[in-house]
Every structure is written in structure tokens, then in C-alpha cells.
PDB file of C-alpha atoms in Angstrom:
ATOM      1  CA  UNK A 227     -10.479  -9.902 -17.013  1.00 42.00           C
ATOM      2  CA  UNK A 228      -9.595  -6.479 -15.643  1.00 53.00           C
ATOM      3  CA  UNK A 229     -12.997  -5.700 -14.139  1.00 61.00           C
ATOM      4  CA  UNK A 230     -15.914  -7.960 -13.352  1.00 69.00           C
ATOM      5  CA  UNK A 231     -18.707  -5.640 -14.428  1.00 72.00           C
ATOM      6  CA  UNK A 232     -21.912  -7.495 -15.197  1.00 73.00           C
ATOM      7  CA  UNK A 233     -25.653  -7.603 -14.664  1.00 79.00           C
ATOM      8  CA  UNK A 234     -28.237  -4.914 -14.184  1.00 81.00           C
ATOM      9  CA  UNK A 235     -25.988  -3.049 -11.729  1.00 81.00           C
ATOM     10  CA  UNK A 236     -23.021  -2.792 -14.117  1.00 84.00           C
ATOM     11  CA  UNK A 237     -23.548   0.927 -14.699  1.00 86.00           C
ATOM     12  CA  UNK A 238     -23.461   1.582 -10.954  1.00 87.00           C
ATOM     13  CA  UNK A 239     -20.373  -0.632 -10.582  1.00 85.00           C
ATOM     14  CA  UNK A 240     -18.567   1.352 -13.252  1.00 87.00           C
ATOM     15  CA  UNK A 241     -19.736   4.650 -11.749  1.00 90.00           C
ATOM     16  CA  UNK A 242     -18.451   3.534  -8.329  1.00 89.00           C
ATOM     17  CA  UNK A 243     -15.073   2.640  -9.825  1.00 88.00           C
ATOM     18  CA  UNK A 244     -14.805   6.018 -11.578  1.00 93.00           C
ATOM     19  CA  UNK A 245     -15.858   7.845  -8.393  1.00 95.00           C
ATOM     20  CA  UNK A 246     -13.277   6.040  -6.227  1.00 94.00           C
ATOM     21  CA  UNK A 247     -10.581   6.601  -8.863  1.00 95.00           C
ATOM     22  CA  UNK A 248     -11.397  10.327  -9.088  1.00 97.00           C
ATOM     23  CA  UNK A 249     -11.393  10.673  -5.287  1.00 96.00           C
ATOM     24  CA  UNK A 250      -8.000   8.959  -5.072  1.00 95.00           C
ATOM     25  CA  UNK A 251      -6.552  11.366  -7.641  1.00 96.00           C
ATOM     26  CA  UNK A 252      -8.018  14.393  -5.852  1.00 96.00           C
ATOM     27  CA  UNK A 253      -6.821  13.330  -2.390  1.00 95.00           C
ATOM     28  CA  UNK A 254      -3.391  12.503  -3.811  1.00 92.00           C
ATOM     29  CA  UNK A 255      -3.109  15.995  -5.267  1.00 94.00           C
ATOM     30  CA  UNK A 256      -4.205  17.582  -1.984  1.00 95.00           C
ATOM     31  CA  UNK A 257      -1.667  15.516  -0.015  1.00 92.00           C
ATOM     32  CA  UNK A 258       1.104  16.050  -2.560  1.00 88.00           C
ATOM     33  CA  UNK A 259       0.757  19.775  -3.126  1.00 90.00           C
ATOM     34  CA  UNK A 260       0.371  21.082   0.417  1.00 91.00           C
ATOM     35  CA  UNK A 261       1.991  20.496   3.784  1.00 92.00           C
ATOM     36  CA  UNK A 262      -1.400  20.655   5.533  1.00 94.00           C
ATOM     37  CA  UNK A 263      -2.879  18.082   3.147  1.00 94.00           C
ATOM     38  CA  UNK A 264       0.113  15.795   3.581  1.00 93.00           C
ATOM     39  CA  UNK A 265      -0.041  16.075   7.360  1.00 95.00           C
ATOM     40  CA  UNK A 266      -3.764  15.343   7.348  1.00 96.00           C
ATOM     41  CA  UNK A 267      -3.613  12.307   5.047  1.00 94.00           C
ATOM     42  CA  UNK A 268      -0.319  10.828   6.268  1.00 94.00           C
ATOM     43  CA  UNK A 269      -0.287  11.701   9.989  1.00 95.00           C
ATOM     44  CA  UNK A 270      -3.699  12.704  11.387  1.00 96.00           C
ATOM     45  CA  UNK A 271      -5.800  10.202   9.393  1.00 95.00           C
ATOM     46  CA  UNK A 272      -3.429   7.245  10.061  1.00 95.00           C
ATOM     47  CA  UNK A 273      -3.385   8.049  13.802  1.00 96.00           C
ATOM     48  CA  UNK A 274      -7.203   8.077  13.817  1.00 97.00           C
ATOM     49  CA  UNK A 275      -7.296   4.799  11.855  1.00 94.00           C
ATOM     50  CA  UNK A 276      -4.800   3.217  14.246  1.00 95.00           C
ATOM     51  CA  UNK A 277      -7.075   4.097  17.170  1.00 97.00           C
ATOM     52  CA  UNK A 278     -10.025   2.675  15.207  1.00 96.00           C
ATOM     53  CA  UNK A 279      -8.171  -0.572  14.347  1.00 94.00           C
ATOM     54  CA  UNK A 280      -6.988  -0.975  17.941  1.00 95.00           C
ATOM     55  CA  UNK A 281     -10.505  -0.463  19.312  1.00 96.00           C
ATOM     56  CA  UNK A 282     -11.869  -3.084  16.919  1.00 95.00           C
ATOM     57  CA  UNK A 283      -9.243  -5.670  17.844  1.00 94.00           C
ATOM     58  CA  UNK A 284      -9.653  -5.010  21.584  1.00 96.00           C
ATOM     59  CA  UNK A 285     -13.418  -5.381  21.170  1.00 96.00           C
ATOM     60  CA  UNK A 286     -12.989  -8.587  19.172  1.00 94.00           C
ATOM     61  CA  UNK A 287     -10.589 -10.003  21.773  1.00 95.00           C
ATOM     62  CA  UNK A 288     -13.312  -9.442  24.374  1.00 96.00           C
ATOM     63  CA  UNK A 289     -15.932 -11.134  22.171  1.00 95.00           C
ATOM     64  CA  UNK A 290     -17.929  -7.986  21.419  1.00 96.00           C
ATOM     65  CA  UNK A 291     -20.365  -8.603  18.547  1.00 95.00           C
ATOM     66  CA  UNK A 292     -19.932  -5.086  17.107  1.00 95.00           C
ATOM     67  CA  UNK A 293     -16.209  -5.766  16.658  1.00 94.00           C
ATOM     68  CA  UNK A 294     -16.446  -9.389  15.533  1.00 94.00           C
ATOM     69  CA  UNK A 295     -18.830  -8.432  12.714  1.00 93.00           C
ATOM     70  CA  UNK A 296     -17.050  -5.199  11.766  1.00 93.00           C
ATOM     71  CA  UNK A 297     -16.045  -5.135   8.075  1.00 90.00           C
ATOM     72  CA  UNK A 298     -12.472  -4.180   8.962  1.00 89.00           C
ATOM     73  CA  UNK A 299     -12.127  -7.129  11.328  1.00 90.00           C
ATOM     74  CA  UNK A 300     -13.747  -9.554   8.891  1.00 87.00           C
ATOM     75  CA  UNK A 301     -11.966  -8.477   5.697  1.00 84.00           C
ATOM     76  CA  UNK A 302      -8.676  -6.914   6.815  1.00 85.00           C
ATOM     77  CA  UNK A 303      -7.308  -9.334   9.334  1.00 84.00           C
ATOM     78  CA  UNK A 304      -3.968 -10.535   8.023  1.00 87.00           C
ATOM     79  CA  UNK A 305      -0.489  -9.202   8.683  1.00 90.00           C
ATOM     80  CA  UNK A 306       0.005  -8.294   5.010  1.00 91.00           C
ATOM     81  CA  UNK A 307      -2.655  -5.556   4.896  1.00 88.00           C
ATOM     82  CA  UNK A 308      -1.377  -3.774   7.968  1.00 92.00           C
ATOM     83  CA  UNK A 309       2.290  -4.147   7.000  1.00 94.00           C
ATOM     84  CA  UNK A 310       1.631  -2.584   3.583  1.00 93.00           C
ATOM     85  CA  UNK A 311      -0.599   0.137   5.029  1.00 92.00           C
ATOM     86  CA  UNK A 312       1.917   1.281   7.627  1.00 94.00           C
ATOM     87  CA  UNK A 313       4.960   0.890   5.368  1.00 95.00           C
ATOM     88  CA  UNK A 314       3.273   3.089   2.755  1.00 93.00           C
ATOM     89  CA  UNK A 315       2.287   5.607   5.430  1.00 94.00           C
ATOM     90  CA  UNK A 316       5.808   5.791   6.848  1.00 95.00           C
ATOM     91  CA  UNK A 317       7.088   6.087   3.287  1.00 94.00           C
ATOM     92  CA  UNK A 318       4.876   9.097   2.617  1.00 92.00           C
ATOM     93  CA  UNK A 319       5.942  10.731   5.886  1.00 94.00           C
ATOM     94  CA  UNK A 320       9.595  10.127   5.016  1.00 93.00           C
ATOM     95  CA  UNK A 321       9.118  11.640   1.572  1.00 90.00           C
ATOM     96  CA  UNK A 322       7.523  14.701   3.173  1.00 91.00           C
ATOM     97  CA  UNK A 323      10.496  15.012   5.530  1.00 92.00           C
ATOM     98  CA  UNK A 324      12.822  14.960   2.510  1.00 89.00           C
ATOM     99  CA  UNK A 325      10.670  17.269   0.392  1.00 88.00           C
ATOM    100  CA  UNK A 326      10.211  19.954   3.044  1.00 89.00           C
ATOM    101  CA  UNK A 327      13.621  19.441   4.739  1.00 88.00           C
ATOM    102  CA  UNK A 328      11.899  18.984   8.101  1.00 90.00           C
ATOM    103  CA  UNK A 329      14.094  18.857  11.191  1.00 90.00           C
ATOM    104  CA  UNK A 330      17.467  17.242  11.376  1.00 93.00           C
ATOM    105  CA  UNK A 331      16.275  14.244   9.371  1.00 90.00           C
ATOM    106  CA  UNK A 332      15.231  16.371   6.412  1.00 88.00           C
ATOM    107  CA  UNK A 333      18.681  17.941   6.268  1.00 88.00           C
ATOM    108  CA  UNK A 334      20.722  14.827   7.083  1.00 90.00           C
ATOM    109  CA  UNK A 335      22.769  13.387   4.233  1.00 89.00           C
ATOM    110  CA  UNK A 336      22.320   9.819   5.466  1.00 90.00           C
ATOM    111  CA  UNK A 337      18.517  10.171   5.305  1.00 90.00           C
ATOM    112  CA  UNK A 338      18.671  10.496   1.514  1.00 89.00           C
ATOM    113  CA  UNK A 339      18.654   6.694   1.326  1.00 90.00           C
ATOM    114  CA  UNK A 340      15.205   6.589   2.967  1.00 92.00           C
ATOM    115  CA  UNK A 341      13.243   6.106  -0.301  1.00 90.00           C
ATOM    116  CA  UNK A 342      15.311   3.047  -1.124  1.00 93.00           C
ATOM    117  CA  UNK A 343      14.935   1.642   2.381  1.00 94.00           C
ATOM    118  CA  UNK A 344      11.143   2.038   2.343  1.00 95.00           C
ATOM    119  CA  UNK A 345      10.914   0.502  -1.146  1.00 94.00           C
ATOM    120  CA  UNK A 346      13.069  -2.406   0.064  1.00 96.00           C
ATOM    121  CA  UNK A 347      10.782  -2.865   3.083  1.00 96.00           C
ATOM    122  CA  UNK A 348       7.727  -2.903   0.796  1.00 96.00           C
ATOM    123  CA  UNK A 349       9.390  -5.463  -1.470  1.00 97.00           C
ATOM    124  CA  UNK A 350      10.297  -7.645   1.524  1.00 97.00           C
ATOM    125  CA  UNK A 351       6.671  -7.512   2.711  1.00 97.00           C
ATOM    126  CA  UNK A 352       5.592  -8.810  -0.708  1.00 96.00           C
ATOM    127  CA  UNK A 353       8.360 -11.430  -0.604  1.00 97.00           C
ATOM    128  CA  UNK A 354       7.073 -12.620   2.776  1.00 97.00           C
ATOM    129  CA  UNK A 355       3.564 -12.845   1.353  1.00 95.00           C
ATOM    130  CA  UNK A 356       4.818 -14.838  -1.636  1.00 96.00           C
ATOM    131  CA  UNK A 357       6.708 -17.280   0.571  1.00 97.00           C
ATOM    132  CA  UNK A 358       3.643 -17.618   2.819  1.00 95.00           C
ATOM    133  CA  UNK A 359       1.480 -18.404  -0.210  1.00 95.00           C
ATOM    134  CA  UNK A 360       3.987 -20.997  -1.436  1.00 96.00           C
ATOM    135  CA  UNK A 361       4.151 -22.708   1.964  1.00 96.00           C
ATOM    136  CA  UNK A 362       0.371 -22.690   2.424  1.00 95.00           C
ATOM    137  CA  UNK A 363      -0.118 -23.967  -1.118  1.00 95.00           C
ATOM    138  CA  UNK A 364       2.292 -26.854  -0.519  1.00 95.00           C
ATOM    139  CA  UNK A 365       0.634 -27.637   2.838  1.00 94.00           C
ATOM    140  CA  UNK A 366      -2.781 -27.621   1.148  1.00 94.00           C
ATOM    141  CA  UNK A 367      -1.450 -29.967  -1.546  1.00 93.00           C
ATOM    142  CA  UNK A 368      -0.385 -32.464   1.090  1.00 93.00           C
ATOM    143  CA  UNK A 369      -3.670 -32.316   3.010  1.00 93.00           C
ATOM    144  CA  UNK A 370      -6.293 -31.749   0.284  1.00 92.00           C
ATOM    145  CA  UNK A 371      -4.549 -32.679  -2.959  1.00 92.00           C
ATOM    146  CA  UNK A 372      -4.920 -29.131  -4.295  1.00 93.00           C
ATOM    147  CA  UNK A 373      -2.711 -26.060  -3.959  1.00 94.00           C
ATOM    148  CA  UNK A 374      -5.664 -23.769  -3.304  1.00 94.00           C
ATOM    149  CA  UNK A 375      -5.768 -22.343   0.224  1.00 92.00           C
ATOM    150  CA  UNK A 376      -8.272 -20.077   1.958  1.00 89.00           C
ATOM    151  CA  UNK A 377      -6.874 -16.827   3.339  1.00 88.00           C
ATOM    152  CA  UNK A 378      -8.076 -15.348   6.619  1.00 83.00           C
ATOM    153  CA  UNK A 379     -10.166 -12.873   4.585  1.00 80.00           C
ATOM    154  CA  UNK A 380     -12.048 -15.690   2.876  1.00 81.00           C
ATOM    155  CA  UNK A 381     -10.224 -15.441  -0.459  1.00 83.00           C
ATOM    156  CA  UNK A 382      -8.976 -18.553  -2.224  1.00 89.00           C
ATOM    157  CA  UNK A 383      -5.324 -18.333  -3.325  1.00 91.00           C
ATOM    158  CA  UNK A 384      -3.273 -20.748  -5.429  1.00 93.00           C
ATOM    159  CA  UNK A 385       0.217 -21.170  -3.977  1.00 94.00           C
ATOM    160  CA  UNK A 386       3.225 -22.948  -5.393  1.00 93.00           C
ATOM    161  CA  UNK A 387       6.763 -22.793  -6.729  1.00 95.00           C
ATOM    162  CA  UNK A 388       5.988 -19.638  -8.760  1.00 95.00           C
ATOM    163  CA  UNK A 389       5.562 -17.759  -5.493  1.00 96.00           C
ATOM    164  CA  UNK A 390       9.062 -18.833  -4.442  1.00 97.00           C
ATOM    165  CA  UNK A 391      10.507 -17.604  -7.754  1.00 97.00           C
ATOM    166  CA  UNK A 392       8.647 -14.314  -7.429  1.00 97.00           C
ATOM    167  CA  UNK A 393       9.966 -13.907  -3.871  1.00 97.00           C
ATOM    168  CA  UNK A 394      13.522 -14.601  -5.014  1.00 98.00           C
ATOM    169  CA  UNK A 395      13.081 -12.040  -7.799  1.00 98.00           C
ATOM    170  CA  UNK A 396      12.018  -9.492  -5.185  1.00 97.00           C
ATOM    171  CA  UNK A 397      15.115 -10.170  -3.093  1.00 97.00           C
ATOM    172  CA  UNK A 398      17.344  -9.796  -6.181  1.00 97.00           C
ATOM    173  CA  UNK A 399      15.520  -6.571  -7.015  1.00 96.00           C
ATOM    174  CA  UNK A 400      16.381  -5.098  -3.607  1.00 96.00           C
ATOM    175  CA  UNK A 401      20.065  -5.932  -4.004  1.00 94.00           C
ATOM    176  CA  UNK A 402      20.133  -4.382  -7.492  1.00 95.00           C
ATOM    177  CA  UNK A 403      18.808  -0.946  -6.475  1.00 92.00           C
ATOM    178  CA  UNK A 404      21.301   1.845  -7.087  1.00 89.00           C
ATOM    179  CA  UNK A 405      21.564   5.589  -6.529  1.00 85.00           C
ATOM    180  CA  UNK A 406      20.764   5.412  -2.824  1.00 82.00           C
ATOM    181  CA  UNK A 407      22.213   8.829  -1.987  1.00 79.00           C
ATOM    182  CA  UNK A 408      21.301  10.592  -5.225  1.00 79.00           C
ATOM    183  CA  UNK A 409      17.943  11.854  -3.954  1.00 77.00           C
ATOM    184  CA  UNK A 410      17.227  15.578  -3.855  1.00 74.00           C
ATOM    185  CA  UNK A 411      14.134  17.740  -3.699  1.00 69.00           C
ATOM    186  CA  UNK A 412      13.441  20.060  -6.590  1.00 70.00           C
ATOM    187  CA  UNK A 413      11.392  23.209  -6.450  1.00 68.00           C
ATOM    188  CA  UNK A 414      10.298  24.473  -9.828  1.00 64.00           C
ATOM    189  CA  UNK A 415      10.588  28.223 -10.158  1.00 57.00           C
ATOM    190  CA  UNK A 416       7.917  29.836 -12.299  1.00 49.00           C
TER     191      UNK A 416
END
């Protein structure tokens, strides 16, 4: 099932989904169409979030209740979330450097391969997650008799050989990418 919309609150659930989707489209357009928007969403906001995340983890390390019960600490506490978040952020910054020809990097021929490198990094993050799920599923099978394992966020995952095959497919995908230096920025003239 694509969405789990049910009960007396289903209208509000659907409204919330539509609202989040619309906000994502609007913020994407702001970030994509202007340098100021891109800098805000891909530099200023991530720096502020990094300070926020660091404060939470420092507070949690010192046993502070406000940090230990913080939604970010409770629900976003695995390596995968942060790896994807920062890889996507660095990807967006790199694309802005290419699009606006910023500095020496934006004009460097060798930097044209950046999109492929950041995609490869994102694929390898997913590959690592797949291999982790396979290993944890096999460990759970040996200890509990089931391949279900509980993630640090409290979500049950089912790990097994299919995760290994998916990870191998990701690795093959990276080695099959072509056109690494064929990237260029295009400005439409009206």
C-alpha cells in the first residue's frame, strides 16, 4: 500500500501529505532558480542544522533529558540518515558550483565528473545499508530464528540474501556509469 490513510483523521493525513509535498516543490523551485535560495537551503540551513544536531548529541552524551527525548535524537540516530543528508547537501552545493561556474572549481575541467562521484557516493551509502541489513538479518536468524531486526530508530527490518544482491547491483551500477566529463551548464536564452 502506498499510503496508510485510515480512520477519522484520514482527511487530515492526506492534507498533511499534500501540504508537505507542495512545500517541497516550492522550496525546490526557490533553491533551484536563484543563487540566494540555493545558498540558503544548501549552505546556511545545513550549517544551522549541523549546529543543532551537534548540540543534541553533546547534550545526550551528558545525559541531558531535553536531548535524550528530542525527536531528532530518538528517530534519526543511525549513520545512514546523516550520510544521506550530507551527501545530498554536498551534491547540491557541487551542482551549484557547476551551474554558476563558481571559483576555480566551477571552471575546472576535472570537476565535471562531480555529479557522477556524488551519485556513486550515494549509491555506496545505500550499498552499505543493504549489507548492514543482510548481516543483521542473518545475525537475527541465528539468535531469534527470524530475519527481522530492530533498527536504532525502532523500525523492524527484514534482512537477508536479497539485500546482498541489491548491494551488488548498486556496485555494478557505479561501474557502469558513463559520460563522466560530458557535463555542462545550459542557460536558456529567451
